[in-house]
C-alpha positions as YAML, in Angstrom:
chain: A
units: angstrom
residues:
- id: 1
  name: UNK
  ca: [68.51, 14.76, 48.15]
- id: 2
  name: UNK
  ca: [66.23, 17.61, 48.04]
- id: 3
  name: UNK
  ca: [68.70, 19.93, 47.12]
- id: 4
  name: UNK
  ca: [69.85, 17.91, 44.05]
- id: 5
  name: UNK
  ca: [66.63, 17.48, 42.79]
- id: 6
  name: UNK
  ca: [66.15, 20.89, 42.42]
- id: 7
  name: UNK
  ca: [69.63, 21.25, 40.76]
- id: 8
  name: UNK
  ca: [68.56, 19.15, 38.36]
- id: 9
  name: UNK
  ca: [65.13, 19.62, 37.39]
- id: 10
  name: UNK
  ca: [65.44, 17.57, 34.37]
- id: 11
  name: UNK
  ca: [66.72, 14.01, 36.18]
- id: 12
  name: UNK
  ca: [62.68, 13.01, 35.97]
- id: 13
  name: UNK
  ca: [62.24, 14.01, 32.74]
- id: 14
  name: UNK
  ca: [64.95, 12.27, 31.10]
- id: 15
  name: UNK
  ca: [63.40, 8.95, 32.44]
- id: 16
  name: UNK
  ca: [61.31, 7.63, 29.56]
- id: 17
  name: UNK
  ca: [60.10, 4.52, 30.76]
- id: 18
  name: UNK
  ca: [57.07, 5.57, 32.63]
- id: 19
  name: UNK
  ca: [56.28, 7.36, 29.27]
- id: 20
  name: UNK
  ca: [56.76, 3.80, 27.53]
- id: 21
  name: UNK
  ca: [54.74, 1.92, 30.20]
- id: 22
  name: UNK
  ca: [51.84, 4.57, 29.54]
- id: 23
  name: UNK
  ca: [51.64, 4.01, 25.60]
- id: 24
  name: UNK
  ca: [51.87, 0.11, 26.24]
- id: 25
  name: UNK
  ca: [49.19, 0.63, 28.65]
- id: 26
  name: UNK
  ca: [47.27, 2.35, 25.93]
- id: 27
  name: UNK
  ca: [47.97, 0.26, 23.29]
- id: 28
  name: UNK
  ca: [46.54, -2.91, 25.10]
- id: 29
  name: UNK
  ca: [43.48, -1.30, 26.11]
- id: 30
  name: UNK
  ca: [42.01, -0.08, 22.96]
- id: 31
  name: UNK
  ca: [40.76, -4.05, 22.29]
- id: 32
  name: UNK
  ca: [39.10, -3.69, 25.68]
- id: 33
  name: UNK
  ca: [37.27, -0.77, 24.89]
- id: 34
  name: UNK
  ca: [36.07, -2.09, 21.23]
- id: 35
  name: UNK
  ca: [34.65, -4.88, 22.94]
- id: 36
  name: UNK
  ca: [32.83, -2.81, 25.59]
- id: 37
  name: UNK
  ca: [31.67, -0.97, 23.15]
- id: 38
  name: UNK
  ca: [30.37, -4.10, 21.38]
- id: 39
  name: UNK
  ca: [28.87, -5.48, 24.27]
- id: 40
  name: UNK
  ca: [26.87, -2.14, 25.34]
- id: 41
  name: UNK
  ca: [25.47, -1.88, 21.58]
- id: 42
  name: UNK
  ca: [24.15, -5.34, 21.46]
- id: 43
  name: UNK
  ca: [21.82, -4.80, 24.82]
- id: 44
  name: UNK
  ca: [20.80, -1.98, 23.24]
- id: 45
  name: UNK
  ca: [19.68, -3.46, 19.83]
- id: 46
  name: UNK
  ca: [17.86, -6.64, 21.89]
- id: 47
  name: UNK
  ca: [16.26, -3.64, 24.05]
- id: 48
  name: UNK
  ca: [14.86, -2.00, 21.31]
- id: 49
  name: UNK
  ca: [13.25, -5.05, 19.41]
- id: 50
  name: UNK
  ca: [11.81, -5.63, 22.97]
- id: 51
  name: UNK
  ca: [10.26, -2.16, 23.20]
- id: 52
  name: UNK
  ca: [8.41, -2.38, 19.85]
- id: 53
  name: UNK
  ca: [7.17, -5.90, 20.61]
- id: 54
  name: UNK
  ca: [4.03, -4.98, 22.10]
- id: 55
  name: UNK
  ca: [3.40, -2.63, 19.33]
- id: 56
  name: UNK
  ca: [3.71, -4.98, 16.88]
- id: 57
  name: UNK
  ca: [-0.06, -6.40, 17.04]
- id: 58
  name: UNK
  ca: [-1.83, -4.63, 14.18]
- id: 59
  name: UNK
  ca: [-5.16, -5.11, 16.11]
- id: 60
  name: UNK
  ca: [-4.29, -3.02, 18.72]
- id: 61
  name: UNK
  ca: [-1.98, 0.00, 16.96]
- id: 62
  name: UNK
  ca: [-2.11, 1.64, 13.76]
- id: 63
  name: UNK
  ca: [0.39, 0.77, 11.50]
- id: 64
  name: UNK
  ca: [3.43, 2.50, 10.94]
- id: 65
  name: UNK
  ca: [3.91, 1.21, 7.18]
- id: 66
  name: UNK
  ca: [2.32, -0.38, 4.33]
- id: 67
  name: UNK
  ca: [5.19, -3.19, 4.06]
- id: 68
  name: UNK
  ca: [3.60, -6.53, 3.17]
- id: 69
  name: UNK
  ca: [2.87, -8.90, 6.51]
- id: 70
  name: UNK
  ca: [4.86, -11.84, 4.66]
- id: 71
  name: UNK
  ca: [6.73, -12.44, 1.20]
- id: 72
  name: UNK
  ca: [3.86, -14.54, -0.15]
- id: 73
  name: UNK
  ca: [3.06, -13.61, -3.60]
- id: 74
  name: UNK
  ca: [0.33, -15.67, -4.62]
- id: 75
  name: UNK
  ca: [-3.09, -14.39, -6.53]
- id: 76
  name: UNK
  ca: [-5.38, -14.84, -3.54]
- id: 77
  name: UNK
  ca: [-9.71, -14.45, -3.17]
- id: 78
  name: UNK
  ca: [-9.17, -10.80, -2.40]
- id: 79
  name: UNK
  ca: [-6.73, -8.18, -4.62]
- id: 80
  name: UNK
  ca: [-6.21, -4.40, -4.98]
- id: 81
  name: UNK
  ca: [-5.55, -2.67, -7.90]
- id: 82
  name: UNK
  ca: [-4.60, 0.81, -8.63]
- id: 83
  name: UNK
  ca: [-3.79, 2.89, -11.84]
- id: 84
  name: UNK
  ca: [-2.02, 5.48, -13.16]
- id: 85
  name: UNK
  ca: [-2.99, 8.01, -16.24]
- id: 86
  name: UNK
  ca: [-1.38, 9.71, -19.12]
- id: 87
  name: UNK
  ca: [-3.13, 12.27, -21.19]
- id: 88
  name: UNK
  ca: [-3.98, 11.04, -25.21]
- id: 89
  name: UNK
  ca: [-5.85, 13.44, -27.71]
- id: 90
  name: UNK
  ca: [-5.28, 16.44, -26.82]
- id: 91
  name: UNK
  ca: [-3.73, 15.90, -23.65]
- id: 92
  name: UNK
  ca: [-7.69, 16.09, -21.43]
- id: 93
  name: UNK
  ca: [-8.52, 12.64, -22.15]
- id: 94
  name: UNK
  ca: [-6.71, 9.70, -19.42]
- id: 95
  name: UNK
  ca: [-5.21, 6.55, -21.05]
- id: 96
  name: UNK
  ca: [-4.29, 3.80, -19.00]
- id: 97
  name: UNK
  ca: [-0.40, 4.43, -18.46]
- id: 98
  name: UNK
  ca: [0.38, 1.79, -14.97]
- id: 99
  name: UNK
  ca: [-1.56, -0.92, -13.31]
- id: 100
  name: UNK
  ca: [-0.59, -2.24, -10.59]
- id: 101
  name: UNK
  ca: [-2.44, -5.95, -8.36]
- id: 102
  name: UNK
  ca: [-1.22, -6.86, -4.56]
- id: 103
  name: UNK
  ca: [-2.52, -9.60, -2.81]
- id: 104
  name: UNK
  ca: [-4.46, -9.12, 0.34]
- id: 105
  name: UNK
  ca: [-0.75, -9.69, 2.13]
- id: 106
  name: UNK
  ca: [-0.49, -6.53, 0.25]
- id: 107
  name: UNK
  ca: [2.45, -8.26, -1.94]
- id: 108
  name: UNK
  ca: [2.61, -7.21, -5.61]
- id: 109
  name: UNK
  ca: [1.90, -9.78, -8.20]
- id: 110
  name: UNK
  ca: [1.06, -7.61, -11.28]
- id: 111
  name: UNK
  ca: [2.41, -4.18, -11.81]
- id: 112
  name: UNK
  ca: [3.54, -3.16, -15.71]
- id: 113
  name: UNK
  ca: [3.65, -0.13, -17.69]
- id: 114
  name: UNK
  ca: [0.80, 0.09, -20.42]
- id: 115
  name: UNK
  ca: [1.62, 1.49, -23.65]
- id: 116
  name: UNK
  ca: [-1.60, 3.39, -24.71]
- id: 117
  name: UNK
  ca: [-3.19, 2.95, -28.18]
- id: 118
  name: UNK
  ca: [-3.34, 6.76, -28.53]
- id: 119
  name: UNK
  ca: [-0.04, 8.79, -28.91]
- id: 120
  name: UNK
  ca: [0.77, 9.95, -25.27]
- id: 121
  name: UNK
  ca: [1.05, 13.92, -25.56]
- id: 122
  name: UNK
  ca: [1.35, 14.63, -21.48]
- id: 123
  name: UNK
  ca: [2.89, 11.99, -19.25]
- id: 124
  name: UNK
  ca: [1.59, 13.80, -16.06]
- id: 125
  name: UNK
  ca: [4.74, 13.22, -14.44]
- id: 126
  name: UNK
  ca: [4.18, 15.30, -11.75]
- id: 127
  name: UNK
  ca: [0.79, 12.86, -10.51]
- id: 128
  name: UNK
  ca: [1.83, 9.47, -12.52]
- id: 129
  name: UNK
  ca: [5.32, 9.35, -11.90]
- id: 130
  name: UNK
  ca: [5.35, 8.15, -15.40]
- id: 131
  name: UNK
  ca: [8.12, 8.85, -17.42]
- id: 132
  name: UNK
  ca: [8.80, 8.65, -21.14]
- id: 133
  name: UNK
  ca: [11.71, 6.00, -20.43]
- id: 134
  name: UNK
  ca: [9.23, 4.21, -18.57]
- id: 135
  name: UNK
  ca: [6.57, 3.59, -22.42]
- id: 136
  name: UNK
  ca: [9.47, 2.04, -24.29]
- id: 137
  name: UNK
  ca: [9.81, -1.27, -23.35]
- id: 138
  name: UNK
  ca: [5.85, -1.10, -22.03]
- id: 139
  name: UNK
  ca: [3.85, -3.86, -22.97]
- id: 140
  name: UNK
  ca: [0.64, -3.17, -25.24]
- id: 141
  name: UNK
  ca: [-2.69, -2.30, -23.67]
- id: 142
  name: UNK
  ca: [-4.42, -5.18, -24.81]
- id: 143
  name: UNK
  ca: [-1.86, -7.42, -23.16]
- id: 144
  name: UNK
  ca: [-2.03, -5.80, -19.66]
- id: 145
  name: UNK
  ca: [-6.15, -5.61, -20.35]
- id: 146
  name: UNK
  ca: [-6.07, -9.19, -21.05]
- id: 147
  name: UNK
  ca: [-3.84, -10.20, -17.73]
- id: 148
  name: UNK
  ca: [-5.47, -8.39, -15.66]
- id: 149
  name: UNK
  ca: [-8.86, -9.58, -16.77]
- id: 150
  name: UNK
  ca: [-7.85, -12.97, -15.96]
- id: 151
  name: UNK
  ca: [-6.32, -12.13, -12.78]
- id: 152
  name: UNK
  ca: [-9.25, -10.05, -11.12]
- id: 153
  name: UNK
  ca: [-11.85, -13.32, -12.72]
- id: 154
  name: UNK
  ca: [-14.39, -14.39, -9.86]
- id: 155
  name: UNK
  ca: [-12.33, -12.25, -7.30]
- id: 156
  name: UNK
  ca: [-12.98, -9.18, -5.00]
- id: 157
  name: UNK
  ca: [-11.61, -6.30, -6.04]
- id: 158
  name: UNK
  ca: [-10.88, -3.60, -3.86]
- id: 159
  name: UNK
  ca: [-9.44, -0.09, -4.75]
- id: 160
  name: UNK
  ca: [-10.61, 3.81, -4.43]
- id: 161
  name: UNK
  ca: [-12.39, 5.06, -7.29]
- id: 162
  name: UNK
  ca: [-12.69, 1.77, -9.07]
- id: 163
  name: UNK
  ca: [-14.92, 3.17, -11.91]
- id: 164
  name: UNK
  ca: [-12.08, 5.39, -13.24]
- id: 165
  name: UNK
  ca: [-9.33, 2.32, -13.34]
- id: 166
  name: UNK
  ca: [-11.67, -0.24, -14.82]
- id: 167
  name: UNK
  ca: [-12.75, 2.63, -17.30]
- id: 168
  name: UNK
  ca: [-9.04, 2.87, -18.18]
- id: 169
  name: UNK
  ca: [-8.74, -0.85, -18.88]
- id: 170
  name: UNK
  ca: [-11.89, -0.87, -20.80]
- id: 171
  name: UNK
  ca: [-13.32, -3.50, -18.09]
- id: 172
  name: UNK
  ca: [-16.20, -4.36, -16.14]
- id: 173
  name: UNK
  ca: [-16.41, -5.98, -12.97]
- id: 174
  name: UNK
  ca: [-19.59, -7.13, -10.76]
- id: 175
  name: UNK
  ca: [-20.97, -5.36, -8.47]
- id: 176
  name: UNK
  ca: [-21.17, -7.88, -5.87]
- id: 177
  name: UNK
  ca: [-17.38, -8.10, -6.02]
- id: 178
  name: UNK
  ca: [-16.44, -4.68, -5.45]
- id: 179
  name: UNK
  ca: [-14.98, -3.03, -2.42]
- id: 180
  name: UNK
  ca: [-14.36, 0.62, -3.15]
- id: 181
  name: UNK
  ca: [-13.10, 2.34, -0.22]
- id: 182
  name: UNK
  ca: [-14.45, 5.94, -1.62]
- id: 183
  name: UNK
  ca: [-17.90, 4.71, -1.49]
- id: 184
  name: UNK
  ca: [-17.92, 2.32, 1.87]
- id: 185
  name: UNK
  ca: [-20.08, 4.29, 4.16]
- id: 186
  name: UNK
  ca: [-18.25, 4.63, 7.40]
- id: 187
  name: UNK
  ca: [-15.13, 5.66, 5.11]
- id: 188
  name: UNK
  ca: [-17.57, 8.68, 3.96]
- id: 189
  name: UNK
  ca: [-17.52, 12.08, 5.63]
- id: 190
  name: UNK
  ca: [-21.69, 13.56, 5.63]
- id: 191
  name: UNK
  ca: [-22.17, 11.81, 2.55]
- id: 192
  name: UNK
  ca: [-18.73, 13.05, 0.38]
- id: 193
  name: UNK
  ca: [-16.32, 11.05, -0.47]
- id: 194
  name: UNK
  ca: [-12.51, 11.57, 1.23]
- id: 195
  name: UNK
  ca: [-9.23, 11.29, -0.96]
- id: 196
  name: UNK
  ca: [-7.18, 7.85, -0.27]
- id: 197
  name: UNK
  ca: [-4.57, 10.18, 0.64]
- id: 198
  name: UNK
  ca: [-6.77, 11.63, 3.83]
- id: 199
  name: UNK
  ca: [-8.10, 8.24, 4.12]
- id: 200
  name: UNK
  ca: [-4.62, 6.96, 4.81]
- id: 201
  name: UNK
  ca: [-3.64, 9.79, 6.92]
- id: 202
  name: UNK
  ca: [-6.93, 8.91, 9.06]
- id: 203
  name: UNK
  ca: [-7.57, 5.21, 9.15]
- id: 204
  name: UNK
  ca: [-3.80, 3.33, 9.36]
- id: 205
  name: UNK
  ca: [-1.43, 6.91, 10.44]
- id: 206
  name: UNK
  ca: [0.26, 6.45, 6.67]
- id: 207
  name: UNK
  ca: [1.24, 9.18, 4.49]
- id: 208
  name: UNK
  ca: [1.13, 8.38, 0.49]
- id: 209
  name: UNK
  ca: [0.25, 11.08, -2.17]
- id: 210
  name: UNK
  ca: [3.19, 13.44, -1.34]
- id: 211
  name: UNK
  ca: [3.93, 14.26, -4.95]
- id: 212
  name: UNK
  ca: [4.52, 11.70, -7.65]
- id: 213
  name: UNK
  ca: [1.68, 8.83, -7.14]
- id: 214
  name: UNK
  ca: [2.84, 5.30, -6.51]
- id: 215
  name: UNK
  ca: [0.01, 2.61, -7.82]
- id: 216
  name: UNK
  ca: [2.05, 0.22, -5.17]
- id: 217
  name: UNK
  ca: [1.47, 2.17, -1.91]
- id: 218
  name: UNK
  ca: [-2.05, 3.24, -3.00]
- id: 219
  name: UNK
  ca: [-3.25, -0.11, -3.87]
- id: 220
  name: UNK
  ca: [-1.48, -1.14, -0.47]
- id: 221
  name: UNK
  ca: [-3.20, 1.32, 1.35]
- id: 222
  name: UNK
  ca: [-7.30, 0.85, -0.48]
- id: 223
  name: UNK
  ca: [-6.05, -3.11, 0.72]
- id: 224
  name: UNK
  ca: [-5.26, -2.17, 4.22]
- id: 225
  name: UNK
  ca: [-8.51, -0.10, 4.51]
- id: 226
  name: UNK
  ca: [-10.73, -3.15, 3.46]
- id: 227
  name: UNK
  ca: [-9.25, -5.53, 5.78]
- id: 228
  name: UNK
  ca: [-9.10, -3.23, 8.55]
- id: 229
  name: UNK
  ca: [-12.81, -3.04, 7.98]
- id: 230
  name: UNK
  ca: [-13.43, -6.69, 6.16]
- id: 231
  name: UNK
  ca: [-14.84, -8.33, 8.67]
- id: 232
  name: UNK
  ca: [-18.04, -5.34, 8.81]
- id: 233
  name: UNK
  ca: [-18.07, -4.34, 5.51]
- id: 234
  name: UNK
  ca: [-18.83, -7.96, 4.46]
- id: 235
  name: UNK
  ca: [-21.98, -7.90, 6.58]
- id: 236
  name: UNK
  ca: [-22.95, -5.00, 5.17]
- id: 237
  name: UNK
  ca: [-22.35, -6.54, 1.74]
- id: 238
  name: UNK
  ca: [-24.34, -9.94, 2.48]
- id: 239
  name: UNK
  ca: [-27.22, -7.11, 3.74]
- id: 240
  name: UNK
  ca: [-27.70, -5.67, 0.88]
- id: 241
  name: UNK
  ca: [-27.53, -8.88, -1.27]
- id: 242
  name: UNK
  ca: [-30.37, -10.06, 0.25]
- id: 243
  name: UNK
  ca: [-32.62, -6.94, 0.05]
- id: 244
  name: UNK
  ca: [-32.27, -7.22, -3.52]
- id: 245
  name: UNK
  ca: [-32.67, -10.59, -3.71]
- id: 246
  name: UNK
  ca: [-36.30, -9.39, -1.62]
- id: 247
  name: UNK
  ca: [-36.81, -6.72, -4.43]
- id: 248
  name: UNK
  ca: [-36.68, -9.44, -7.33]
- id: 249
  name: UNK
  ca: [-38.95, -11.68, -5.71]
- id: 250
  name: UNK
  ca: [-41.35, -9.07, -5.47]
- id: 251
  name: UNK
  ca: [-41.23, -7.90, -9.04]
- id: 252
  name: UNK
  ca: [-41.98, -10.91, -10.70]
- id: 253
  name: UNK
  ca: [-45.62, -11.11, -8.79]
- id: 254
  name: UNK
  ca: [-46.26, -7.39, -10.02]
- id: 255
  name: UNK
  ca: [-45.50, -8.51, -13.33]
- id: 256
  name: UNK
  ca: [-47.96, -11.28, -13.42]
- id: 257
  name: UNK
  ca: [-50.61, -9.24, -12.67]
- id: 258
  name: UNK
  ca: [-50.08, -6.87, -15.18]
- id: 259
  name: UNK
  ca: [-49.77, -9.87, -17.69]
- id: 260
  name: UNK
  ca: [-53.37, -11.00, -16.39]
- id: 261
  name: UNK
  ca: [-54.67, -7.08, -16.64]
- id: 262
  name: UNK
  ca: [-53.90, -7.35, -19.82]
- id: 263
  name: UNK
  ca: [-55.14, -10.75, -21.38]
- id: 264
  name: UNK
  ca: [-58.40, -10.23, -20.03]
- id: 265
  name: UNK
  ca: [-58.10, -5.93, -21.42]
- id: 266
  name: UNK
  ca: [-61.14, -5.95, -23.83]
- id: 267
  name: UNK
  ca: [-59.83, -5.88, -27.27]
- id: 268
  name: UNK
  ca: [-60.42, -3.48, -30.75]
- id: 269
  name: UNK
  ca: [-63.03, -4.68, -32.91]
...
């Protein structure tokens, strides 16, 4: 038998039915192996949502993101608003080109492109991210002045810088009801005031600012700084209320006096 195998080298070879069982064999396990490969992704998925569980507390980590905690878009007691500029005149004076209002869930419920009553002559692209497509179909300034009047009414507004955007509208606010987080103390570095960008960086781990401005994220971000800090900065609010409400009563009595100082003042003859 030996000897006529090696005669014939080729006998095995001219079998193909092992061949055939081998590709059938291959054939039936490739369904196998997709759903292995099924099975050992979705562990892995479940795993991973596990992992970042315990991360997930906002008390206890800085936050990764400025996405909103829930899809509620309702105007609630607390909003932040942030603007962007164009250049009118000669291109050195700001006109209001963007405002943008989120909710303290950090949901937008305002955000419109302002067509300034000045010719624009320098869109700032580069800071605004406003472009000249964007001024077309903008509505008119005294339509986004008006809305947003209404909308920050007998609210607290919080934002960084707030002077310059309520300059830009051409509106006041009270005092009482600001929460600027360039001038809140503990947000204040010996006295100067730190860019929202740093602040960001700082206080929630969030980068914003890297090139074109987005009123969104910023006005996210000034939110996420108050109410990271609401809770202190509110007693530090009420504090100062009440020292001025000291400094009134106080005047009034000074006043008197003078008043009496001068009735009884001998008089010209």
């Amino acid at each position: 038998m030996s000897s006529e195998a090696k005669k014939n080298p080729k006998h095995f070879q001219l079998n193909p039915n092992w061949v055939q069982l081998q590709k059938k064999l291959k054939s039936s396990a490739k369904p196998s192996r997709h759903s292995n490969n099924l099975q050992s992704e979705t562990p892995n998925s479940i795993l991973g949502k596990r992992k970042e569980k315990p991360n997930s507390d906002p008390d206890d980590a800085k936050p990764s993101s400025l996405i909103p905690t829930n899809d509620d878009s309702s105007v609630t007691d607390v909003l932040a608003m942030d603007c962007e500029m164009v250049g009118v005149g000669q291109g050195n004076k700001s006109a209001l080109g963007r405002v943008t209002l989120v909710n303290k869930w950090r949901n937008v419920i305002y955000d419109e492109f302002v067509r300034p009553v000045e010719r624009v002559v320098d869109f700032r692209t580069h800071i605004s991210g406003i472009r000249p497509r964007d001024l077309k179909k903008a509505k008119d300034f005294r339509v986004v002045q008006k809305k947003v009047a209404e909308l920050i009414k007998g609210r607290i507004l919080v934002g960084h810088a707030l002077h310059n955007d309520l300059k830009a509208l051409l509106l006041t606010h009270p005092k009482k009801d600001l929460r600027d987080t360039s001038e809140y103390q503990p947000f204040l570095k010996v006295g100067r005031r730190k860019a929202l960008r740093h602040l960001a960086a700082e206080v929630l781990g969030v980068e914003i600012q890297n090139g074109e401005h987005c009123p969104v994220d910023d006005a996210r971000a000034a939110m996420l700084l108050y109410t990271k800090s609401r809770k202190e900065w509110e007693k530090s609010v009420e504090g100062q209320l009440r020292l001025k409400e000291k400094q009134k009563k106080r005047k009034p009595r000074k006043k008197l006096r003078s008043d009496i100082n001068q009735d009884h003042a001998p008089t010209a003859s």
